């Protein structure tokens, strides 16, 4: 680094007014917003110095630093009380976090909130935003500008908002003065958040957020009902064709059993379609333009034509009841986030002791290796602009508290609630939820800090931790390498706008309403509608970052 | 009477309208001013004051956008179809209900047909799916008996029938209320007199009931025409992927996907203004036509 750390204006920001290529009107195309890009590796001076903090030793240590995850087969015998003084100063905050669970009872009639708020010495009142529709609500929410004292949003939802960097700049407080440099003495748990996650939290040259969930995550995992799979005498597929044949064998509409859910997106990864772009001889080729993409579309169409997809998935918006269909065995293969695995096992272990699901063992569409995509951008916890200095410091103290890692008493409290009330200890000393537990506790405080969580689950199937850690640590080894890894990009508006019309056409093809051969024409329309403008923009980003 | 005298006479009445006027002003007229962003390249972070003006370019883009025209085409087709196959149903249902003599039975039927109005579209669509969907009641029963079920929920060609059926099931009952009120206002003596003169049931309906309903039918028809480009949002939003955008993209969903989701706020406002102007023109024409037929319509120059 040659720049002086006090200067903030050294970002490689790219502004490009995307001019439309069409002949039509001479005026600017609506929504052709100003696109920007920022590379993470230039931001070291703005973020906290990384000081690791390990309080207990894991049973399984990951082999891939930065991407793998440790595993705990049993709960640590003794917990560390890492924060002795109350971090709160009696402040009261409204906090908005996303949730994918039913709403818990509100503050005042929720003993879990009371217990945590008492321990931290501050009052946090949660307001939940439905995670299933967050990407649809967030644009209007941010445009309206009426944000809570603290707002947490997943990175993928934020970057889907048009003009998000302007929104972040206008709505949220700059945390650089509080957090840049070595903060390990003041906020030891925050200092232990990996640097890349902090770098992603820099927006427009200012550190704007505390990263939540700094672990790189798999967006989607291809799960199957291994118990039923075995019952039908099926083995692990080695290619997409084998998966198709197996799907054909298990599908039986008379028995109300179909093989697949909405698995198009994850199949793209299995067919090695790049996330957005691939570099071929110095030129950028978009995912849509690759032969792998066409192969995935053709394969999906074949699956739909043979009636292997559950009809509800085809007739409902975004497969609203896919989870239930999978649990009840009406659908054998589905794709969902990694956390769906543990959640489902916990729920189903009570209802059906034979229930066992796991990811379909790693395979590639053509029999080679897949390329699983790992999301590196974390979720972001923002503080509202205009919050006074002492309040910001109080909040950062609280975020440090909620960043306490696995194996601390703090983590046990904000993750599991109160012993005897929300959980009891089983024979191995691991917390087991009581009936009240899941009613009052949904992911709330866990959003307010960043921890690299190891894999541990006492309530799921006993085989879970071993299976999950093994799968995770082998899947990260075939992760997709993106030419734009570590660069946060705000795309030109017409490039974003071209996506939906194209994907509508692809949906038409997959669902049998258009012929596969029309894909080429759809790609052509996409190129004219903004695809080529996007390519130019991205090409320039590569050049500007010395990666061309 | 001079203005001041009228004011002195009616001032209490005028004061009573103030709250309503205030509401209209705050929730209708002031937000309407926001439509100026249709002539700007607007971003909410810059605000109306500092977003650049672009004149009519948004409209030019809109009118040269094939997807916009596709959405218009779908919307108009659905409106026309529903005008013929949906609009008369509440009238028929109301006449039918009116002819049920037992008060208890009538209330019971009314309760049943009103209820779906209070269901959300999510619920209505999933109910239809549970019954008519590919894994629903009908399909499974057919399969049990060795037949191949046909495709109802995901067939783009039948989509217009499906959405109309859903609308009828959900709202036809609720739509009867206004007609039932109009029916109860018809002078019963007319029926008696006609019966005495030997008019049959059908003739009584043709010569008394329908003429009695005519002003209300025309009023609702005009209002419906003004709403021609409004066929609802949620119903189409929820079923868009099932039948594809080609069949299910209506003006409102177009605005949602093409503008709100991509931050092209001005473009969306332009589409909204276009819709409003078309609605206004249709209302004015329909009202003129109503006057020609000697009806009151929805307004009249005094």
XYZ file of C-alpha atoms in Angstrom, chain A:
548
model
C 0.000 0.000 0.000
C 1.444 3.275 -1.042
C -1.460 5.511 -0.179
C -1.666 7.179 3.170
C -4.409 5.638 5.280
C -5.989 8.973 6.082
C -6.899 9.621 2.496
C -10.163 8.082 1.483
C -10.469 9.270 -2.055
C -8.244 6.640 -3.596
C -10.953 4.177 -4.551
C -10.915 2.869 -8.026
C -14.404 4.046 -8.647
C -15.727 3.728 -12.106
C -18.581 5.824 -13.285
C -20.013 5.036 -16.623
C -23.031 6.542 -18.173
C -24.484 3.658 -20.073
C -25.574 4.956 -23.418
C -28.188 2.990 -25.188
C -27.243 1.307 -28.409
C -30.704 1.374 -29.927
C -31.766 3.791 -32.586
C -34.967 4.925 -30.865
C -35.260 8.084 -28.733
C -32.303 10.383 -28.313
C -32.854 10.945 -24.599
C -31.339 8.866 -21.815
C -32.859 5.401 -21.435
C -34.934 5.220 -18.258
C -33.156 3.587 -15.356
C -29.713 3.657 -16.938
C -28.333 4.459 -13.519
C -24.742 5.289 -12.774
C -22.764 2.104 -12.385
C -19.794 1.728 -10.040
C -17.332 -0.899 -8.929
C -14.956 -1.130 -5.994
C -12.260 -3.708 -5.381
C -11.915 -5.032 -1.864
C -8.176 -5.570 -1.715
C -7.513 -1.839 -1.854
C -9.497 -1.128 1.271
C -7.295 -2.532 4.010
C -6.668 0.831 5.602
C -10.326 1.464 6.303
C -11.104 -1.732 8.168
C -10.161 -3.229 11.532
C -6.946 -5.204 11.862
C -7.657 -8.939 11.997
C -6.883 -10.430 15.403
C -8.178 -14.014 15.702
C -10.100 -15.054 18.774
C -10.547 -18.734 19.454
C -11.979 -19.714 22.787
C -12.486 -23.469 22.380
C -10.796 -26.050 20.171
C -13.003 -27.691 17.518
C -13.177 -31.480 16.942
C -12.937 -31.150 13.168
C -10.666 -28.463 11.780
C -11.365 -27.191 8.300
C -8.691 -27.688 5.682
C -9.560 -24.656 3.550
C -8.731 -21.440 5.389
C -11.226 -18.657 4.796
C -13.818 -20.922 3.201
C -14.032 -24.127 5.225
C -15.829 -24.525 8.520
C -14.837 -26.226 11.751
C -17.094 -28.759 13.377
C -17.984 -29.619 16.944
C -19.138 -33.185 17.517
C -19.978 -32.466 21.146
C -20.739 -29.349 23.103
C -17.748 -27.754 24.919
C -17.644 -28.830 28.561
C -16.849 -25.389 29.935
C -17.870 -22.099 28.450
C -15.844 -18.911 28.551
C -17.376 -15.776 30.022
C -15.744 -13.465 27.526
C -17.501 -10.183 28.332
C -17.827 -9.372 32.013
C -18.924 -5.733 31.999
C -22.355 -4.853 30.632
C -21.818 -3.467 27.122
C -25.044 -1.435 27.127
C -25.584 1.979 28.689
C -29.345 1.712 29.007
C -30.075 2.817 25.453
C -33.162 1.732 23.580
C -33.028 0.809 19.896
C -35.380 -0.284 17.162
C -33.705 -2.856 14.984
C -34.855 -4.315 11.684
C -33.679 -7.790 10.689
C -34.894 -10.236 8.056
C -36.537 -13.451 9.129
C -37.592 -16.666 7.461
C -39.503 -17.930 10.510
C -42.930 -17.278 12.004
C -42.906 -14.105 14.106
C -42.128 -14.529 17.833
C -44.118 -12.739 20.560
C -43.140 -9.040 20.713
C -40.994 -7.262 23.278
C -42.854 -7.178 26.579
C -44.240 -10.685 26.274
C -41.097 -12.493 25.190
C -38.863 -13.746 27.998
C -35.978 -14.417 25.586
C -35.775 -10.744 24.638
C -36.027 -9.794 28.311
C -33.174 -12.111 29.325
C -30.800 -10.910 26.602
C -31.725 -7.235 27.027
C -31.070 -7.524 30.767
C -27.684 -9.138 30.207
C -26.549 -6.461 27.735
C -27.982 -3.536 29.684
C -29.876 -2.049 26.746
C -33.263 -2.504 25.126
C -33.422 -3.851 21.609
C -36.825 -3.982 19.958
C -36.895 -6.124 16.825
C -38.886 -5.466 13.741
C -38.870 -8.292 11.219
C -38.857 -8.085 7.457
C -40.033 -11.196 5.624
C -36.939 -12.781 4.128
C -38.846 -14.416 1.273
C -39.836 -11.034 -0.155
C -37.017 -8.847 1.150
C -35.511 -8.327 -2.313
C -38.885 -7.039 -3.488
C -39.493 -4.710 -0.534
C -36.004 -3.358 0.017
C -35.895 -1.016 -3.028
C -38.983 0.885 -1.877
C -37.953 0.732 1.776
C -34.591 2.353 1.095
C -36.052 4.806 -1.401
C -38.552 5.849 1.268
C -35.636 6.495 3.606
C -37.554 5.587 6.747
C -35.073 3.200 8.338
C -34.846 1.928 11.917
C -32.012 2.799 14.344
C -30.222 -0.320 13.160
C -30.938 -2.130 9.906
C -29.557 -5.497 8.872
C -29.826 -6.680 5.279
C -28.336 -9.660 3.461
C -25.718 -8.626 0.908
C -27.477 -10.265 -2.029
C -30.659 -8.357 -1.241
C -28.855 -5.046 -0.888
C -26.898 -5.286 -4.116
C -30.120 -6.025 -5.979
C -31.389 -2.564 -5.033
C -30.965 -0.046 -7.842
C -28.537 2.699 -6.897
C -27.836 1.048 -3.538
C -24.552 2.851 -2.901
C -26.366 6.189 -2.927
C -28.953 4.781 -0.538
C -26.292 3.471 1.847
C -24.411 6.759 1.702
C -27.499 8.825 2.429
C -29.116 6.695 5.105
C -26.394 5.204 7.259
C -23.609 6.403 9.544
C -19.926 6.251 8.600
C -18.199 3.872 11.027
C -14.630 4.341 9.758
C -13.581 6.669 12.607
C -14.708 4.103 15.159
C -13.417 0.897 13.633
C -10.419 1.478 11.335
C -7.110 0.164 12.647
C -6.459 -2.062 15.637
C -9.634 -2.375 17.718
C -8.770 -5.707 19.356
C -8.511 -4.162 22.808
C -11.849 -2.370 22.660
C -13.881 -4.773 20.516
C -11.995 -8.102 20.501
C -14.838 -10.072 18.901
C -15.298 -7.535 16.107
C -11.554 -7.640 15.434
C -11.886 -11.386 14.850
C -14.244 -10.956 11.900
C -12.370 -11.908 8.713
C -10.936 -8.992 6.768
C -12.745 -9.765 3.504
C -16.117 -9.383 5.216
C -15.051 -5.991 6.564
C -13.815 -4.938 3.151
C -17.186 -5.729 1.670
C -18.699 -3.421 4.297
C -16.921 -0.440 2.766
C -19.269 1.579 0.577
C -18.041 4.551 -1.407
C -14.776 4.747 0.503
C -16.346 4.641 3.958
C -16.767 1.725 6.342
C -20.540 1.713 6.656
C -21.506 -1.542 8.319
C -20.584 -4.334 10.660
C -20.687 -7.569 8.670
C -23.088 -10.238 9.872
C -22.562 -13.845 8.756
C -19.005 -13.286 7.546
C -18.712 -16.963 6.597
C -18.744 -17.409 2.830
C -22.015 -19.180 2.132
C -23.369 -21.536 -0.454
C -26.406 -19.828 -1.908
C -28.013 -23.085 -2.954
C -27.419 -26.736 -2.237
C -28.979 -29.648 -4.132
C -30.590 -31.767 -1.413
C -32.184 -35.168 -1.787
C -34.196 -37.451 0.444
C -31.449 -40.003 0.944
C -33.758 -42.262 2.976
C -36.280 -42.583 0.136
C -33.503 -42.619 -2.459
C -32.039 -45.718 -0.799
C -35.471 -47.285 -0.472
C -35.881 -47.131 -4.237
C -32.467 -48.711 -4.648
C -30.882 -45.641 -6.183
C -27.251 -44.627 -5.856
C -25.357 -41.367 -6.157
C -25.677 -39.953 -9.701
C -22.416 -39.318 -11.539
C -23.861 -36.964 -14.159
C -26.992 -34.984 -14.961
C -28.137 -37.749 -17.305
C -27.926 -40.280 -14.500
C -29.831 -37.934 -12.217
C -32.510 -37.638 -14.894
C -32.813 -41.418 -15.236
C -33.054 -41.830 -11.461
C -35.671 -39.095 -11.330
C -37.674 -41.018 -13.898
C -37.517 -44.129 -11.750
C -38.819 -42.489 -8.580
C -41.515 -40.337 -10.144
C -44.983 -41.813 -9.768
C -47.857 -39.299 -9.958
C -50.343 -41.941 -8.861
C -48.458 -42.228 -5.587
C -48.189 -38.413 -5.454
C -44.437 -38.606 -5.807
C -42.321 -36.484 -8.102
C -38.546 -36.354 -8.315
C -37.669 -32.693 -8.608
C -38.451 -29.243 -7.319
C -37.246 -25.981 -8.806
C -33.591 -26.912 -9.287
C -32.685 -24.896 -12.371
C -30.380 -22.476 -10.578
C -28.349 -25.082 -8.751
C -28.143 -27.197 -11.918
C -26.463 -24.227 -13.577
C -23.661 -24.554 -11.037
C -23.502 -28.299 -11.533
C -23.213 -27.716 -15.294
C -20.414 -25.174 -14.590
C -22.238 -22.100 -15.841
C -20.313 -19.083 -14.489
C -21.996 -16.800 -11.956
C -22.087 -13.893 -14.403
C -18.993 -13.742 -16.552
C -16.193 -15.966 -17.718
C -12.943 -14.734 -19.231
C -12.204 -16.376 -22.552
C -9.106 -15.130 -24.327
C -9.294 -11.727 -22.663
C -12.951 -11.288 -23.593
C -15.874 -11.585 -21.245
C -18.493 -14.201 -22.033
C -21.718 -13.987 -20.106
C -23.267 -16.995 -18.379
C -26.226 -16.875 -20.771
C -23.916 -17.157 -23.763
C -22.075 -20.284 -22.657
C -22.818 -23.753 -24.095
C -23.103 -24.959 -20.498
C -26.084 -22.666 -19.988
C -27.800 -24.031 -23.052
C -27.121 -27.572 -21.841
C -28.710 -26.754 -18.481
C -31.785 -25.257 -20.123
C -32.147 -28.257 -22.429
C -31.736 -30.674 -19.512
C -34.328 -28.826 -17.408
C -36.736 -28.816 -20.329
C -36.297 -32.573 -20.669
C -37.044 -32.978 -16.959
C -40.210 -30.872 -17.225
C -41.339 -32.591 -20.436
C -41.086 -35.965 -18.737
C -43.262 -34.745 -15.884
C -40.581 -35.145 -13.244
C -41.164 -31.764 -11.581
C -43.831 -31.488 -8.905
C -46.881 -29.750 -10.446
C -47.217 -27.332 -7.519
C -43.727 -26.069 -8.196
C -44.791 -25.264 -11.732
C -48.047 -23.538 -10.865
C -47.131 -21.563 -7.750
C -44.936 -18.514 -7.492
C -41.417 -19.481 -6.503
C -42.518 -22.876 -5.241
C -44.093 -21.489 -2.116
C -44.606 -24.871 -0.488
C -41.463 -26.598 -1.775
C -40.120 -27.170 1.744
C -43.280 -28.961 2.830
C -43.429 -31.074 -0.323
C -39.854 -32.169 0.327
C -40.498 -32.994 3.975
C -43.612 -34.998 3.187
C -41.821 -36.993 0.497
C -43.951 -35.729 -2.395
C -40.770 -34.310 -3.874
C -37.404 -36.031 -3.534
C -34.856 -33.536 -4.801
C -34.918 -29.828 -4.039
C -32.545 -26.925 -3.742
C -32.367 -24.627 -0.779
C -29.852 -22.821 1.414
C -27.385 -24.816 3.490
C -29.226 -24.020 6.729
C -32.315 -25.802 5.390
C -30.503 -29.051 6.171
C -30.212 -28.606 9.944
C -33.579 -26.842 10.263
C -35.388 -29.674 8.541
C -33.581 -32.403 10.476
C -34.433 -30.730 13.771
C -38.083 -30.546 12.839
C -38.365 -33.958 11.243
C -36.419 -35.908 13.890
C -39.483 -35.603 16.100
C -41.998 -36.566 13.413
C -40.147 -39.256 11.505
C -37.091 -40.924 13.062
C -36.102 -42.466 9.706
C -35.988 -39.088 7.966
C -32.598 -38.380 6.491
C -31.646 -35.863 3.854
C -28.286 -34.813 2.547
C -26.828 -32.981 -0.427
C -26.633 -35.067 -3.570
C -22.953 -36.132 -3.514
C -20.767 -33.780 -5.559
C -21.048 -34.407 -9.296
C -20.802 -32.366 -12.477
C -23.422 -32.057 -15.196
C -21.197 -33.803 -17.775
C -19.676 -36.203 -15.261
C -16.781 -33.895 -14.403
C -16.585 -31.499 -11.489
C -19.296 -28.955 -10.689
C -18.566 -25.360 -9.775
C -20.460 -24.474 -6.627
C -20.832 -20.773 -6.093
C -19.834 -19.342 -2.776
C -21.259 -15.973 -1.779
C -18.504 -13.954 -0.244
C -20.452 -10.841 0.535
C -21.783 -10.959 4.088
C -24.928 -9.392 5.471
C -24.615 -5.831 6.652
C -25.676 -4.208 9.889
C -26.071 -0.471 9.424
C -26.546 2.318 11.953
C -28.930 5.099 10.976
C -27.381 8.389 9.921
C -27.503 11.082 12.567
C -27.045 8.747 15.536
C -24.976 10.574 18.221
C -21.403 9.451 18.913
C -22.056 7.910 22.346
C -24.994 5.922 20.968
C -22.843 4.596 18.126
C -20.211 3.516 20.638
C -22.858 1.789 22.734
C -24.183 -0.007 19.663
C -20.696 -1.105 18.611
C -20.191 -2.495 22.116
C -23.401 -4.452 21.672
C -22.325 -5.680 18.238
C -19.063 -6.838 19.814
C -21.094 -8.747 22.391
C -23.184 -10.409 19.684
C -20.016 -11.339 17.831
C -18.934 -13.573 20.730
C -17.950 -16.900 19.200
C -19.222 -20.406 19.843
C -18.068 -21.627 23.234
C -18.797 -18.450 25.169
C -21.568 -17.914 27.684
C -22.738 -14.899 25.710
C -23.191 -16.971 22.572
C -25.135 -19.587 24.526
C -27.497 -16.912 25.832
C -28.232 -15.031 22.618
C -28.361 -18.199 20.556
C -30.233 -20.529 22.896
C -31.910 -18.356 25.528
C -32.123 -19.172 29.226
C -31.264 -22.603 30.625
C -34.301 -24.296 32.142
C -36.612 -22.040 30.199
C -35.694 -22.131 26.531
C -33.366 -25.099 26.678
C -32.248 -27.933 28.895
C -28.987 -29.843 28.798
C -28.938 -33.378 27.470
C -26.627 -36.164 28.692
C -23.679 -34.758 26.731
C -24.207 -31.264 28.125
C -25.502 -29.904 24.815
C -28.461 -27.515 24.901
C -31.781 -28.976 23.750
C -34.653 -26.605 23.010
C -37.736 -26.785 25.178
C -41.161 -26.196 23.728
C -40.920 -22.487 24.520
C -37.533 -22.176 22.816
C -38.478 -22.113 19.141
C -41.604 -20.066 19.876
C -39.707 -17.148 21.370
C -36.347 -17.478 19.651
C -35.993 -16.734 15.978
C -32.832 -15.384 14.386
C -32.693 -11.878 15.850
C -29.664 -10.969 17.987
C -27.504 -13.284 15.886
C -27.771 -10.752 13.040
C -26.135 -8.045 15.131
C -22.638 -9.397 15.052
C -20.281 -11.357 12.901
C -19.038 -14.764 13.912
C -17.557 -17.506 11.802
C -19.786 -20.180 13.222
C -18.522 -23.733 13.376
C -20.943 -26.490 12.472
C -22.610 -27.819 15.571
C -26.108 -29.134 16.036
C -27.253 -31.159 18.978
C -30.895 -31.445 18.026
C -30.585 -32.681 14.490
C -29.714 -36.213 13.488
C -26.580 -37.523 15.283
C -24.855 -37.954 11.914
C -25.442 -34.348 10.915
C -22.250 -32.620 12.090
C -19.945 -35.191 10.523
C -21.884 -35.249 7.251
C -22.291 -31.478 7.039
C -18.678 -30.662 7.850
C -17.431 -33.240 5.368
C -19.713 -32.012 2.601
C -18.947 -28.352 3.229
C -15.197 -28.769 3.305
C -15.172 -30.813 0.118
C -17.657 -28.542 -1.677
C -15.581 -25.408 -1.071
C -12.744 -27.102 -2.936
C -14.745 -27.101 -6.179
C -15.961 -23.542 -5.675
C -16.482 -21.293 -8.655
C -13.672 -18.813 -9.286
C -15.196 -15.591 -10.484
C -13.125 -12.995 -12.361
C -14.857 -10.373 -10.212
C -14.284 -12.031 -6.822
C -13.771 -9.345 -4.232
C -15.094 -6.512 -6.391
C -18.440 -5.116 -5.460
C -20.203 -3.910 -8.557
C -23.181 -1.679 -9.026
C -24.341 -2.552 -12.494
C -25.668 -0.213 -15.176
C -29.446 -0.024 -14.855
C -30.270 -1.266 -18.327
C -28.049 -4.315 -17.799
C -30.098 -5.190 -14.727
C -33.305 -4.425 -16.590
C -32.404 -6.847 -19.377
C -32.290 -9.807 -16.995
C -35.994 -10.244 -16.284
C -37.234 -10.276 -19.915
C -34.514 -12.806 -20.753
C -35.216 -15.049 -17.792
C -38.934 -14.908 -18.554
C -38.137 -16.354 -21.951
C -35.956 -19.041 -20.400
C -38.774 -19.908 -18.000
C -41.023 -20.214 -21.044
C -38.534 -22.578 -22.658
C -38.107 -24.722 -19.569
C -41.825 -24.933 -18.932
C -42.430 -25.998 -22.538
C -44.049 -22.811 -23.830
C -41.230 -22.005 -26.237
C -38.840 -24.137 -28.177
C -35.271 -24.646 -26.963
C -34.059 -23.390 -30.321
C -35.420 -19.917 -29.536
C -32.752 -19.503 -26.858
C -30.287 -18.050 -29.359
C -32.771 -15.383 -30.344
C -33.489 -14.580 -26.690
C -29.749 -14.173 -26.073
C -29.538 -11.859 -29.040
C -32.349 -9.710 -27.669
C -30.666 -9.705 -24.285
C -27.408 -8.467 -25.844
C -29.204 -5.586 -27.531
C -31.370 -4.853 -24.499
C -28.419 -4.141 -22.220
C -26.217 -7.239 -22.225
C -23.552 -5.748 -24.449
C -23.605 -2.475 -22.534
C -23.040 -4.526 -19.385
C -20.153 -6.388 -20.999
C -18.453 -3.092 -21.850
C -18.892 -1.898 -18.297
C -17.559 -5.100 -16.760
C -14.654 -5.187 -19.204
C -13.681 -1.733 -18.023
C -13.924 -2.824 -14.399
C -11.483 -5.656 -15.155
C -9.077 -3.299 -16.890
C -9.296 -0.735 -14.102
C -8.499 -3.385 -11.524
C -5.604 -4.814 -13.498
C -7.286 -8.148 -14.096
C -7.927 -7.933 -17.821
